[in-house]
mmCIF file of C-alpha atoms in Angstrom:
data_model
loop_
_atom_site.group_PDB
_atom_site.id
_atom_site.type_symbol
_atom_site.label_atom_id
_atom_site.label_comp_id
_atom_site.label_asym_id
_atom_site.label_seq_id
_atom_site.Cartn_x
_atom_site.Cartn_y
_atom_site.Cartn_z
ATOM 1 C CA MET S 1 56.047 -116.709 72.382
ATOM 2 C CA ILE S 2 54.274 -119.937 73.351
ATOM 3 C CA GLU S 3 52.281 -118.889 69.674
ATOM 4 C CA ALA S 4 55.096 -118.873 67.938
ATOM 5 C CA ILE S 5 56.535 -122.062 68.586
ATOM 6 C CA ALA S 6 53.105 -123.318 68.392
ATOM 7 C CA MET S 7 53.335 -122.821 65.092
ATOM 8 C CA HIS S 8 56.780 -123.655 65.467
ATOM 9 C CA LEU S 9 56.580 -127.116 65.657
ATOM 10 C CA ALA S 10 53.204 -127.564 63.866
ATOM 11 C CA GLY S 11 55.464 -126.137 60.416
ATOM 12 C CA GLN S 12 58.228 -129.039 61.405
ATOM 13 C CA ALA S 13 55.169 -130.938 61.822
ATOM 14 C CA SER S 14 53.946 -130.615 58.523
ATOM 15 C CA GLU S 15 57.505 -130.465 56.706
ATOM 16 C CA SER S 16 58.215 -134.331 58.799
ATOM 17 C CA PHE S 17 54.383 -135.485 57.412
ATOM 18 C CA MET S 18 54.791 -133.887 53.553
ATOM 19 C CA ILE S 19 58.828 -135.134 53.909
ATOM 20 C CA ARG S 20 57.488 -138.575 54.545
ATOM 21 C CA LEU S 21 54.933 -138.407 52.404
ATOM 22 C CA ILE S 22 57.175 -137.588 48.889
ATOM 23 C CA ARG S 23 59.563 -140.406 50.916
ATOM 24 C CA TRP S 24 56.972 -143.494 50.673
ATOM 25 C CA LEU S 25 55.608 -141.531 47.491
ATOM 26 C CA ASN S 26 59.654 -142.454 45.902
ATOM 27 C CA PRO S 27 59.283 -145.864 44.568
ATOM 28 C CA VAL S 28 56.722 -144.817 42.538
ATOM 29 C CA MET S 29 58.101 -142.493 40.859
ATOM 30 C CA GLU S 30 60.478 -143.472 38.842
ATOM 31 C CA PRO S 31 58.044 -145.578 36.818
ATOM 32 C CA VAL S 32 55.516 -142.539 36.261
ATOM 33 C CA VAL S 33 58.796 -140.253 34.849
ATOM 34 C CA VAL S 34 59.135 -143.783 32.647
ATOM 35 C CA LEU S 35 56.003 -143.764 31.436
ATOM 36 C CA VAL S 36 55.206 -139.701 31.566
ATOM 37 C CA LEU S 37 58.569 -140.018 27.974
ATOM 38 C CA LEU S 38 56.430 -143.393 27.186
ATOM 39 C CA LEU S 39 53.324 -141.366 26.697
ATOM 40 C CA LEU S 40 55.215 -137.492 25.043
ATOM 41 C CA LEU S 41 57.217 -140.861 22.642
ATOM 42 C CA ILE S 42 53.955 -142.284 21.033
ATOM 43 C CA MET S 43 51.992 -138.581 21.197
ATOM 44 C CA SER S 44 55.031 -137.130 19.046
ATOM 45 C CA ALA S 45 55.388 -140.367 17.306
ATOM 46 C CA ALA S 46 51.352 -139.793 16.051
ATOM 47 C CA CYS S 47 52.043 -136.533 15.663
ATOM 48 C CA TRP S 48 54.240 -137.423 12.851
ATOM 49 C CA GLY S 49 52.358 -139.835 11.005
ATOM 50 C CA ILE S 50 48.725 -137.415 10.824
ATOM 51 C CA ILE S 51 51.125 -134.832 10.387
ATOM 52 C CA PHE S 52 53.019 -137.313 7.023
ATOM 53 C CA HIS S 53 49.128 -138.776 5.540
ATOM 54 C CA LYS S 54 47.009 -135.181 6.184
ATOM 55 C CA TRP S 55 49.959 -133.537 4.163
ATOM 56 C CA ARG S 56 49.679 -135.682 0.954
ATOM 57 C CA VAL S 57 45.653 -136.283 1.924
ATOM 58 C CA LEU S 58 45.126 -132.466 1.007
ATOM 59 C CA ASN S 59 47.927 -132.098 -1.327
ATOM 60 C CA ARG S 60 46.909 -135.297 -3.066
ATOM 61 C CA ALA S 61 43.067 -132.609 -2.884
ATOM 62 C CA HIS S 62 44.763 -130.289 -3.512
ATOM 63 C CA ALA S 63 45.673 -131.616 -6.550
ATOM 64 C CA GLN S 64 42.651 -133.202 -8.480
ATOM 65 C CA SER S 65 40.276 -130.176 -8.076
ATOM 66 C CA ILE S 66 42.621 -128.837 -9.903
ATOM 67 C CA GLU S 67 42.025 -130.553 -12.914
ATOM 68 C CA PHE S 68 38.814 -130.832 -11.538
ATOM 69 C CA LEU S 69 37.963 -127.073 -11.986
ATOM 70 C CA GLU S 70 39.212 -127.396 -15.520
ATOM 71 C CA THR S 71 37.332 -129.666 -16.866
ATOM 72 C CA PHE S 72 34.629 -128.615 -15.619
ATOM 73 C CA TRP S 73 34.594 -125.210 -16.615
ATOM 74 C CA SER S 74 35.675 -126.464 -20.744
ATOM 75 C CA SER S 75 32.887 -129.383 -20.634
ATOM 76 C CA ARG S 76 29.831 -128.389 -21.313
ATOM 77 C CA ARG S 77 28.348 -132.002 -20.770
ATOM 78 C CA LEU S 78 27.376 -132.210 -16.546
ATOM 79 C CA ASP S 79 27.621 -135.650 -17.616
ATOM 80 C CA ALA S 80 30.377 -135.776 -19.539
ATOM 81 C CA ILE S 81 32.124 -134.227 -16.430
ATOM 82 C CA TYR S 82 29.767 -136.493 -13.939
ATOM 83 C CA ASN S 83 31.666 -139.242 -15.670
ATOM 84 C CA THR S 84 35.272 -137.624 -14.896
ATOM 85 C CA SER S 85 34.758 -137.198 -10.914
ATOM 86 C CA GLU S 86 34.539 -140.438 -10.833
ATOM 87 C CA LYS S 87 37.987 -140.509 -11.198
ATOM 88 C CA LEU S 88 38.845 -137.741 -9.142
ATOM 89 C CA GLN S 89 37.771 -139.550 -5.082
ATOM 90 C CA SER S 90 40.564 -137.297 -3.303
ATOM 91 C CA SER S 91 39.333 -133.658 -4.753
ATOM 92 C CA PRO S 92 36.423 -132.523 -2.866
ATOM 93 C CA ILE S 93 34.690 -129.990 -5.022
ATOM 94 C CA ALA S 94 33.881 -132.830 -7.637
ATOM 95 C CA GLN S 95 32.623 -135.046 -4.832
ATOM 96 C CA VAL S 96 30.767 -131.913 -3.842
ATOM 97 C CA PHE S 97 29.491 -132.298 -7.821
ATOM 98 C CA ARG S 98 28.404 -135.892 -8.030
ATOM 99 C CA ALA S 99 26.266 -134.781 -4.381
ATOM 100 C CA GLY S 100 24.648 -132.293 -6.644
ATOM 101 C CA TYR S 101 24.797 -133.529 -10.053
ATOM 102 C CA GLN S 102 22.715 -136.931 -8.240
ATOM 103 C CA GLU S 103 20.363 -134.556 -6.895
ATOM 104 C CA LEU S 104 19.876 -132.576 -10.279
ATOM 105 C CA SER S 105 19.442 -136.003 -12.007
ATOM 106 C CA LYS S 106 16.598 -137.265 -9.570
ATOM 107 C CA VAL S 107 14.703 -133.209 -9.809
ATOM 108 C CA ARG S 108 14.962 -133.110 -14.108
ATOM 109 C CA LYS S 109 13.207 -137.061 -13.218
ATOM 110 C CA THR S 110 10.783 -135.249 -10.958
ATOM 111 C CA GLN S 111 10.126 -132.718 -13.239
ATOM 112 C CA ALA S 112 9.701 -134.546 -16.312
ATOM 113 C CA GLU S 113 7.415 -137.337 -14.348
ATOM 114 C CA ASN S 114 4.925 -134.008 -13.205
ATOM 115 C CA GLU S 115 3.801 -130.811 -15.659
ATOM 116 C CA ALA S 116 1.186 -129.640 -12.566
ATOM 117 C CA GLY S 117 2.702 -126.559 -10.784
ATOM 118 C CA VAL S 118 6.130 -126.167 -12.337
ATOM 119 C CA MET S 119 7.256 -124.363 -11.020
ATOM 120 C CA SER S 120 7.041 -125.118 -7.305
ATOM 121 C CA SER S 121 7.992 -128.170 -8.867
ATOM 122 C CA VAL S 122 11.844 -125.405 -9.693
ATOM 123 C CA MET S 123 11.734 -124.293 -6.633
ATOM 124 C CA GLY S 124 11.656 -126.922 -4.781
ATOM 125 C CA GLY S 125 14.289 -128.659 -6.784
ATOM 126 C CA ILE S 126 17.057 -126.299 -7.137
ATOM 127 C CA GLU S 127 16.024 -126.348 -2.676
ATOM 128 C CA ASN S 128 17.110 -130.147 -3.241
ATOM 129 C CA VAL S 129 20.093 -129.312 -4.565
ATOM 130 C CA GLN S 130 21.505 -126.792 -2.523
ATOM 131 C CA ARG S 131 20.756 -129.058 0.109
ATOM 132 C CA ALA S 132 22.565 -132.106 -1.669
ATOM 133 C CA LEU S 133 25.532 -129.386 -2.003
ATOM 134 C CA ARG S 134 25.300 -128.105 1.906
ATOM 135 C CA ARG S 135 25.484 -132.443 3.159
ATOM 136 C CA ALA S 136 28.946 -133.400 0.574
ATOM 137 C CA SER S 137 30.479 -130.177 1.492
ATOM 138 C CA VAL S 138 29.918 -130.580 5.123
ATOM 139 C CA ALA S 139 30.710 -134.287 4.489
ATOM 140 C CA GLU S 140 34.118 -133.111 2.960
ATOM 141 C CA LEU S 141 35.209 -130.553 5.495
ATOM 142 C CA THR S 142 34.284 -133.505 8.038
ATOM 143 C CA HIS S 143 36.592 -135.842 5.964
ATOM 144 C CA MET S 144 39.800 -133.236 5.609
ATOM 145 C CA GLU S 145 39.425 -132.018 9.666
ATOM 146 C CA SER S 146 39.825 -135.857 10.515
ATOM 147 C CA LEU S 147 42.331 -136.312 12.548
ATOM 148 C CA VAL S 148 43.694 -132.286 13.043
ATOM 149 C CA PRO S 149 42.452 -131.969 16.238
ATOM 150 C CA PHE S 150 44.482 -134.309 18.011
ATOM 151 C CA LEU S 151 47.878 -132.013 16.732
ATOM 152 C CA ALA S 152 46.257 -129.555 18.666
ATOM 153 C CA THR S 153 45.596 -131.875 21.926
ATOM 154 C CA THR S 154 48.819 -132.821 20.877
ATOM 155 C CA GLY S 155 50.184 -129.093 21.166
ATOM 156 C CA SER S 156 48.793 -127.847 24.376
ATOM 157 C CA ALA S 157 48.493 -130.834 26.851
ATOM 158 C CA ALA S 158 52.145 -132.393 26.395
ATOM 159 C CA PRO S 159 54.678 -129.331 28.035
ATOM 160 C CA PHE S 160 52.258 -130.686 30.808
ATOM 161 C CA ILE S 161 52.798 -133.685 30.811
ATOM 162 C CA GLY S 162 56.301 -132.866 30.178
ATOM 163 C CA LEU S 163 56.493 -131.011 33.314
ATOM 164 C CA PHE S 164 54.811 -133.289 35.377
ATOM 165 C CA GLY S 165 58.122 -135.396 34.362
ATOM 166 C CA THR S 166 59.792 -133.203 35.113
ATOM 167 C CA VAL S 167 58.679 -132.521 38.462
ATOM 168 C CA VAL S 168 57.921 -135.801 40.182
ATOM 169 C CA GLY S 169 62.351 -136.274 38.575
ATOM 170 C CA ILE S 170 63.582 -133.634 40.420
ATOM 171 C CA MET S 171 60.832 -134.084 43.570
ATOM 172 C CA LYS S 172 62.692 -137.801 43.278
ATOM 173 C CA ALA S 173 65.894 -136.489 42.536
ATOM 174 C CA PHE S 174 66.065 -133.974 46.492
ATOM 175 C CA VAL S 175 64.155 -136.957 48.016
ATOM 176 C CA GLU S 176 66.614 -139.554 47.438
ATOM 177 C CA ILE S 177 70.040 -136.908 48.959
ATOM 178 C CA ARG S 178 71.587 -138.570 51.669
ATOM 179 C CA PRO S 179 72.898 -135.940 54.226
ATOM 180 C CA GLY S 180 75.837 -133.583 53.833
ATOM 181 C CA SER S 181 75.715 -134.634 50.004
ATOM 182 C CA ALA S 182 73.404 -132.096 49.062
ATOM 183 C CA THR S 183 76.341 -131.103 46.136
ATOM 184 C CA LEU S 184 76.079 -130.761 42.235
ATOM 185 C CA ASP S 185 77.125 -133.711 41.902
ATOM 186 C CA THR S 186 74.852 -136.158 43.430
ATOM 187 C CA VAL S 187 71.665 -133.556 42.128
ATOM 188 C CA GLY S 188 72.841 -132.603 38.622
ATOM 189 C CA PRO S 189 72.514 -135.877 37.234
ATOM 190 C CA GLY S 190 69.079 -136.582 39.323
ATOM 191 C CA ILE S 191 67.857 -133.134 37.892
ATOM 192 C CA SER S 192 69.260 -133.190 34.805
ATOM 193 C CA HIS S 193 67.573 -136.601 32.859
ATOM 194 C CA ALA S 194 64.426 -135.314 35.277
ATOM 195 C CA LEU S 195 63.716 -132.441 32.191
ATOM 196 C CA VAL S 196 64.093 -134.731 29.654
ATOM 197 C CA ALA S 197 60.826 -134.803 30.288
ATOM 198 C CA THR S 198 59.902 -131.763 30.131
ATOM 199 C CA ALA S 199 62.395 -131.245 26.028
ATOM 200 C CA VAL S 200 60.828 -135.146 25.373
ATOM 201 C CA GLY S 201 57.316 -132.451 25.681
ATOM 202 C CA LEU S 202 58.510 -129.858 23.267
ATOM 203 C CA PHE S 203 59.923 -132.186 20.498
ATOM 204 C CA ALA S 204 56.174 -133.078 21.001
ATOM 205 C CA ALA S 205 54.393 -130.130 21.603
ATOM 206 C CA ILE S 206 55.943 -128.053 18.635
ATOM 207 C CA PRO S 207 55.652 -129.845 15.366
ATOM 208 C CA ALA S 208 52.149 -130.738 16.473
ATOM 209 C CA VAL S 209 51.548 -126.936 16.637
ATOM 210 C CA MET S 210 53.239 -126.157 13.441
ATOM 211 C CA ALA S 211 51.833 -128.368 11.848
ATOM 212 C CA TYR S 212 47.830 -128.131 12.942
ATOM 213 C CA ASN S 213 48.297 -123.964 12.286
ATOM 214 C CA TYR S 214 49.987 -125.381 8.304
ATOM 215 C CA PHE S 215 45.591 -128.113 7.488
ATOM 216 C CA VAL S 216 44.095 -125.803 9.981
ATOM 217 C CA ARG S 217 44.710 -123.027 7.028
ATOM 218 C CA ARG S 218 45.137 -125.203 4.196
ATOM 219 C CA ILE S 219 41.207 -126.670 4.585
ATOM 220 C CA LYS S 220 40.289 -123.526 5.204
ATOM 221 C CA VAL S 221 41.012 -122.699 1.085
ATOM 222 C CA LEU S 222 39.810 -126.145 0.066
ATOM 223 C CA ASN S 223 36.176 -125.118 2.173
ATOM 224 C CA SER S 224 36.874 -121.842 0.615
ATOM 225 C CA GLU S 225 36.670 -123.366 -3.031
ATOM 226 C CA ILE S 226 34.073 -125.667 -1.909
ATOM 227 C CA GLU S 227 31.984 -122.813 -0.643
ATOM 228 C CA THR S 228 32.580 -120.931 -4.792
ATOM 229 C CA PHE S 229 32.211 -123.548 -6.243
ATOM 230 C CA SER S 230 29.056 -124.751 -5.340
ATOM 231 C CA SER S 231 27.127 -120.764 -4.938
ATOM 232 C CA ASP S 232 28.750 -120.753 -9.113
ATOM 233 C CA PHE S 233 27.027 -124.793 -9.780
ATOM 234 C CA LEU S 234 23.647 -123.912 -8.237
ATOM 235 C CA ASN S 235 23.352 -120.354 -10.523
ATOM 236 C CA ILE S 236 24.739 -122.868 -13.643
ATOM 237 C CA VAL S 237 21.648 -125.040 -12.744
ATOM 238 C CA LYS S 238 19.179 -121.860 -11.883
ATOM 239 C CA ARG S 239 19.583 -120.459 -15.406
ATOM 240 C CA HIS S 240 20.325 -123.378 -17.879
ATOM 241 C CA PHE S 241 18.239 -126.761 -15.846
ATOM 242 C CA LEU S 242 15.887 -125.359 -13.964
ATOM 243 C CA LYS S 243 13.284 -122.236 -14.863
#
C-alpha cells in the first residue's frame, strides 16, 4: 500500500515537472514553429529552383549529345569533329571526346618525335588516352550530379522537420488550455495550425523525391552513353591511329 502511494506521488511529481517544463518552454514554441515553416519553405523554393535548372541542363546535354554523335559518326576527320565540338559545350559526350582527342594529339606528337620503342610508345599512348577519357567521364558525371543530392536530402528530411513543427505546435495548443475549457473549439484551431507544418513538409518532400528519381535515371542514361562512346572512340584510336 505504501509503495503504491509512493509510486502515485512520484508519478504526480514527474507529471507536474513535465507540465512545468512545457509551460516554461511555451514562449519559444511559436517561434520554433515559425522557424520550421520558414525552413521548409526555403528548402521547397531551393528544390524547385534546382528542379528547373537541372531539367534545363539535362535537356540541353541530351540534345547536344545527339547532335555530336550524329556529327561524329558521319565525319571521317577527327580534327573537324573537334572543331564542331567547341560549339557543343553542354554535351558531356563532346567534352569527353575533346579530352580524348587532345591526349591523342599529344601521344601522336610524342610518337613522331621518338621512333625508337614504337610498341611501348603505342601501348603507353593507348593507356594515356584511356585515362584521359576516364578522367573526363568522371568530371562530366560529377557535373551532372551536382545539386541533385540536395533533392534527396529534402525528400528524406522535410517530413520529419514538418512533424517536429507539428509536435511543438500541438504541445503549445494543449498547454494553453484553461481548466474547464478543453473543448474542440478551443483546441482545434491550435492543432490545425500545427498540422500545417506537416503539410508543408510533405509539400517540400514529395516533388523533391520524384525529381530526384527522375534526374538519377536520366543521368544514368547519359553516363551509359558516355561509357559506350568512350569504348567506341578507344577502339577507333587503336585501329586507325595507334598501331
